[in-house]
CSV table of C-alpha atoms in Angstrom, one decimal:
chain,number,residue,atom,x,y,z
A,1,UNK,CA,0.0,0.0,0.0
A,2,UNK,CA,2.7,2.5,1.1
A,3,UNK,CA,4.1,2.1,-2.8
A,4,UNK,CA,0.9,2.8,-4.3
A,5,UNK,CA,-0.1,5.6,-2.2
A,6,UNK,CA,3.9,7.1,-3.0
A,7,UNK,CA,3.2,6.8,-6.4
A,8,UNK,CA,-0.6,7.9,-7.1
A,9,UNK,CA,0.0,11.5,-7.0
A,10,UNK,CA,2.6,11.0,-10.0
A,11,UNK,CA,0.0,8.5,-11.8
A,12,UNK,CA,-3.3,10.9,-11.0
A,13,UNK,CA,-0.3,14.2,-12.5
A,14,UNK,CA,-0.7,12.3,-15.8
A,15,UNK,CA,-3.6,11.4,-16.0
A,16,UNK,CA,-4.9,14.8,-15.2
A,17,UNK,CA,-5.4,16.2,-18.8
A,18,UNK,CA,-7.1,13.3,-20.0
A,19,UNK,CA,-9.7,13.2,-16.4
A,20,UNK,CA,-10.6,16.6,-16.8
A,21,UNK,CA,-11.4,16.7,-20.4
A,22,UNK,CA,-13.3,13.1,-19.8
A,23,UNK,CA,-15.4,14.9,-16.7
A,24,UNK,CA,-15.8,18.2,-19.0
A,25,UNK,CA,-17.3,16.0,-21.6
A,26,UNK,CA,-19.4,13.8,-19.0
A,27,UNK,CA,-21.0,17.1,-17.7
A,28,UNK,CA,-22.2,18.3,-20.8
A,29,UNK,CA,-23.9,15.1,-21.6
A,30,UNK,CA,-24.1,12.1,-18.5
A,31,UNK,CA,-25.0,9.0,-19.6
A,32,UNK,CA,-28.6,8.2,-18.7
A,33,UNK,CA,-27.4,5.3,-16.0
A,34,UNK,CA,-24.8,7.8,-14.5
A,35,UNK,CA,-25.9,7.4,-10.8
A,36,UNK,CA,-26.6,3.7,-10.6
A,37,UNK,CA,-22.7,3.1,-12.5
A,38,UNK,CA,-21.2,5.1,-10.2
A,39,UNK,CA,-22.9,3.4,-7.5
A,40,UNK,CA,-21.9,-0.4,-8.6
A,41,UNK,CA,-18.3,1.2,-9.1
A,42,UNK,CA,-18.0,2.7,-5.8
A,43,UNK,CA,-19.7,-0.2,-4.1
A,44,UNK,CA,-17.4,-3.0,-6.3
A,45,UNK,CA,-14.5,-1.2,-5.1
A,46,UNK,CA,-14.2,-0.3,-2.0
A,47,UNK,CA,-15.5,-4.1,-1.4
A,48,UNK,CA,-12.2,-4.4,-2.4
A,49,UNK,CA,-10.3,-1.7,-0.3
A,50,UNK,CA,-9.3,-1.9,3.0
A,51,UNK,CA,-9.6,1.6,4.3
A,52,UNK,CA,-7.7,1.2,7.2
A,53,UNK,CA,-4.9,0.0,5.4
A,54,UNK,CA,-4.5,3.3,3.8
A,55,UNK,CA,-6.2,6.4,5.3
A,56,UNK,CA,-4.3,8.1,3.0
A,57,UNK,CA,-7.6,11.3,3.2
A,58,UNK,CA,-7.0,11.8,7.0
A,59,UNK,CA,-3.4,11.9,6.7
A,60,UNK,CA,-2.9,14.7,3.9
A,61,UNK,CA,-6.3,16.6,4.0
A,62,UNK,CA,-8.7,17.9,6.4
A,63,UNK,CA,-12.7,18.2,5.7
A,64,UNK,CA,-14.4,20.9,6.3
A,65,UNK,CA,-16.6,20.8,9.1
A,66,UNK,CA,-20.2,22.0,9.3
A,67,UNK,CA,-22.1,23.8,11.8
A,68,UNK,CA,-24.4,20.4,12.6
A,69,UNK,CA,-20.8,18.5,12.5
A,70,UNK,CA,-19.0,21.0,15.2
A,71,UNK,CA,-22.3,20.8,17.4
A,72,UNK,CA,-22.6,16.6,17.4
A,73,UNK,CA,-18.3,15.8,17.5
A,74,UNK,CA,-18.3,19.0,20.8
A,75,UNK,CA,-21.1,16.8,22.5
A,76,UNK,CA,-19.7,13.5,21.8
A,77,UNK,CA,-16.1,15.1,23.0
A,78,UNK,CA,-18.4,16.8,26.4
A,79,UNK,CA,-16.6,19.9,25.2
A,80,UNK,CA,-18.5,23.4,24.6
A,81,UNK,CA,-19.1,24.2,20.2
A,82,UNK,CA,-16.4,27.1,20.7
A,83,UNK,CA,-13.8,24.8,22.7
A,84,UNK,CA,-13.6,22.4,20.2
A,85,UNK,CA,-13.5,25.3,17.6
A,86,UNK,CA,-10.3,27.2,19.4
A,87,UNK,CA,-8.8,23.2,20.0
A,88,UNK,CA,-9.4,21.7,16.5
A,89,UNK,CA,-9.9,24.0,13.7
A,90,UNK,CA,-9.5,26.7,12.1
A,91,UNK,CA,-11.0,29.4,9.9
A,92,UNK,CA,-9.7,28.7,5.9
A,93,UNK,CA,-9.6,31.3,2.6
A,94,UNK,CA,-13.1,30.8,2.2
A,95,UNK,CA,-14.6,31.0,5.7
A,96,UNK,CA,-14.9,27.2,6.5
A,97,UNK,CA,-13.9,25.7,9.3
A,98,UNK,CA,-11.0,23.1,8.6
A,99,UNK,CA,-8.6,21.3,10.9
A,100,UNK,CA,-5.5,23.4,12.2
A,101,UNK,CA,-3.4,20.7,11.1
A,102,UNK,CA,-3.2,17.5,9.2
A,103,UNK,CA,-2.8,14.5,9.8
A,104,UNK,CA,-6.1,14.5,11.6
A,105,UNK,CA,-5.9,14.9,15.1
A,106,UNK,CA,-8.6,12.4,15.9
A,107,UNK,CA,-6.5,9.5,13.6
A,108,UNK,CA,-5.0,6.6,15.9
A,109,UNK,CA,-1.6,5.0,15.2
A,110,UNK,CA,-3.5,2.0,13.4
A,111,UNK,CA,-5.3,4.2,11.3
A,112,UNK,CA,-9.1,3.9,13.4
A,113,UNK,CA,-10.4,7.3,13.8
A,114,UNK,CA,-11.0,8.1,17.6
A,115,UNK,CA,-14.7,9.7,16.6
A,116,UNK,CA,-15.9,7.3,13.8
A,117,UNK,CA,-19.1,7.2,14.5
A,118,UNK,CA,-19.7,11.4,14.6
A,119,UNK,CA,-17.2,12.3,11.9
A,120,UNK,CA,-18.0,14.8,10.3
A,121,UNK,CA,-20.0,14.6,6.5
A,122,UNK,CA,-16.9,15.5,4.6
A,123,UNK,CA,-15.4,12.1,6.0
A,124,UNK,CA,-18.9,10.0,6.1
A,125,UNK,CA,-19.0,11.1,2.1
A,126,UNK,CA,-15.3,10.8,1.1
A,127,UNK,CA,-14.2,10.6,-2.0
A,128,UNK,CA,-17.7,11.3,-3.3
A,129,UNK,CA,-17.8,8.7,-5.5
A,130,UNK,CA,-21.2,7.4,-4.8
A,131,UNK,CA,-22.8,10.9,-5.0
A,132,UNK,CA,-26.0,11.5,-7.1
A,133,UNK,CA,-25.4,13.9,-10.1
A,134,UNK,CA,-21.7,12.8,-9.8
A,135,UNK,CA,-20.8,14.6,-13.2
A,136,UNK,CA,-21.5,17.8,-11.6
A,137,UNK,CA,-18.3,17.3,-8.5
A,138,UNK,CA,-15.5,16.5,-11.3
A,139,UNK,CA,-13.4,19.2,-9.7
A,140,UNK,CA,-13.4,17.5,-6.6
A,141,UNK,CA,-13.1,14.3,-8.1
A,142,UNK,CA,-9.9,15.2,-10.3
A,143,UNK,CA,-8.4,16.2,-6.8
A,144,UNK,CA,-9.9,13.1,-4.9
A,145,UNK,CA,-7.9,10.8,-7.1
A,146,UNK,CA,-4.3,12.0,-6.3
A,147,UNK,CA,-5.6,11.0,-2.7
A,148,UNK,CA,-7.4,7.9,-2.8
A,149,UNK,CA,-6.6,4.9,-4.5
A,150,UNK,CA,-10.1,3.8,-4.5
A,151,UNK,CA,-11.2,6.9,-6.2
A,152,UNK,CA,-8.1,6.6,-9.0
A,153,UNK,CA,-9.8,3.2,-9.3
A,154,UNK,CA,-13.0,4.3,-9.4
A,155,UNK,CA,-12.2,6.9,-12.1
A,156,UNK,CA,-10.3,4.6,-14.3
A,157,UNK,CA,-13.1,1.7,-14.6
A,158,UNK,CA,-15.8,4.3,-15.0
A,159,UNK,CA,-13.8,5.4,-18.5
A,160,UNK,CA,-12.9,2.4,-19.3
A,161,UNK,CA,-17.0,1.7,-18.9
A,162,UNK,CA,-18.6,5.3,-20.6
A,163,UNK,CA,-15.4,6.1,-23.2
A,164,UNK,CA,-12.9,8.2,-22.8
């Protein structure tokens, strides 16, 4: 895994060019079955992916936390909205709150996350791949795969399946 995940920002690089012209093209005209494909990709995938082995996401990006998010993880941590805040995160470019650092502070040394079960959306959602109207994220997408293997994986079949 550590070989793949030192090499995937290199591969996703040069595949770039050909990903965004491929989701430019997929925006101005989705195939009718877009939704359930993606779904049967995403789902065929990560069947295959061990998450833990990788958690490559909470090791070089943060998510970006919502208001409903800070309000659930501060009651699940017994700390006040604005103490988690001032501990945790901080305010990015666009007025978001992110985490003041990465890797995540809530990752464990084996990779478990210490508040699975309130993580925030951003995580619960991650790398997007199963979202309805999926043509309309390709920004996100194109970053996604220099991140997540799955999503590289994900990306690739789904060409391979509609046409390049």
């Amino acid at each position: 895994m550590e070989d793949r995940l030192r090499a995937l920002p290199k591969k996703a690089r040069e595949k770039h060019a050909e990903n965004k012209k491929f989701f430019s093209k997929l925006k101005k005209k989705p195939p009718k079955r877009l939704d359930y494909l993606m779904q049967e990709l995403h789902e065929e995938t990560f069947q295959e992916t061990n998450c833990l082995a990788c958690a490559n996401c909470c090791k070089t990006t943060g998510p970006l936390f919502t208001n409903a998010d800070i309000e659930r993880i501060s009651k699940h941590l017994r700390l006040k909205p604005q103490q988690f805040i001032t501990t945790y995160l901080r305010l990015d470019e666009e007025h978001d709150y992110v985490l003041q650092q990465v890797p995540c502070s809530f990752l464990g040394n084996d990779n478990y996350c210490a508040i699975y079960e309130v993580r925030p959306k951003a995580c619960r959602e991650f790398p997007h791949t199963n979202r309805k109207k999926f043509q309309q994220i390709g920004h996100l997408t194109l970053k996604n795969v220099a991140i997540c293997p799955a999503a590289y994986d994900i990306v690739e079949k789904m060409k391979m399946l509609v046409g390049k």
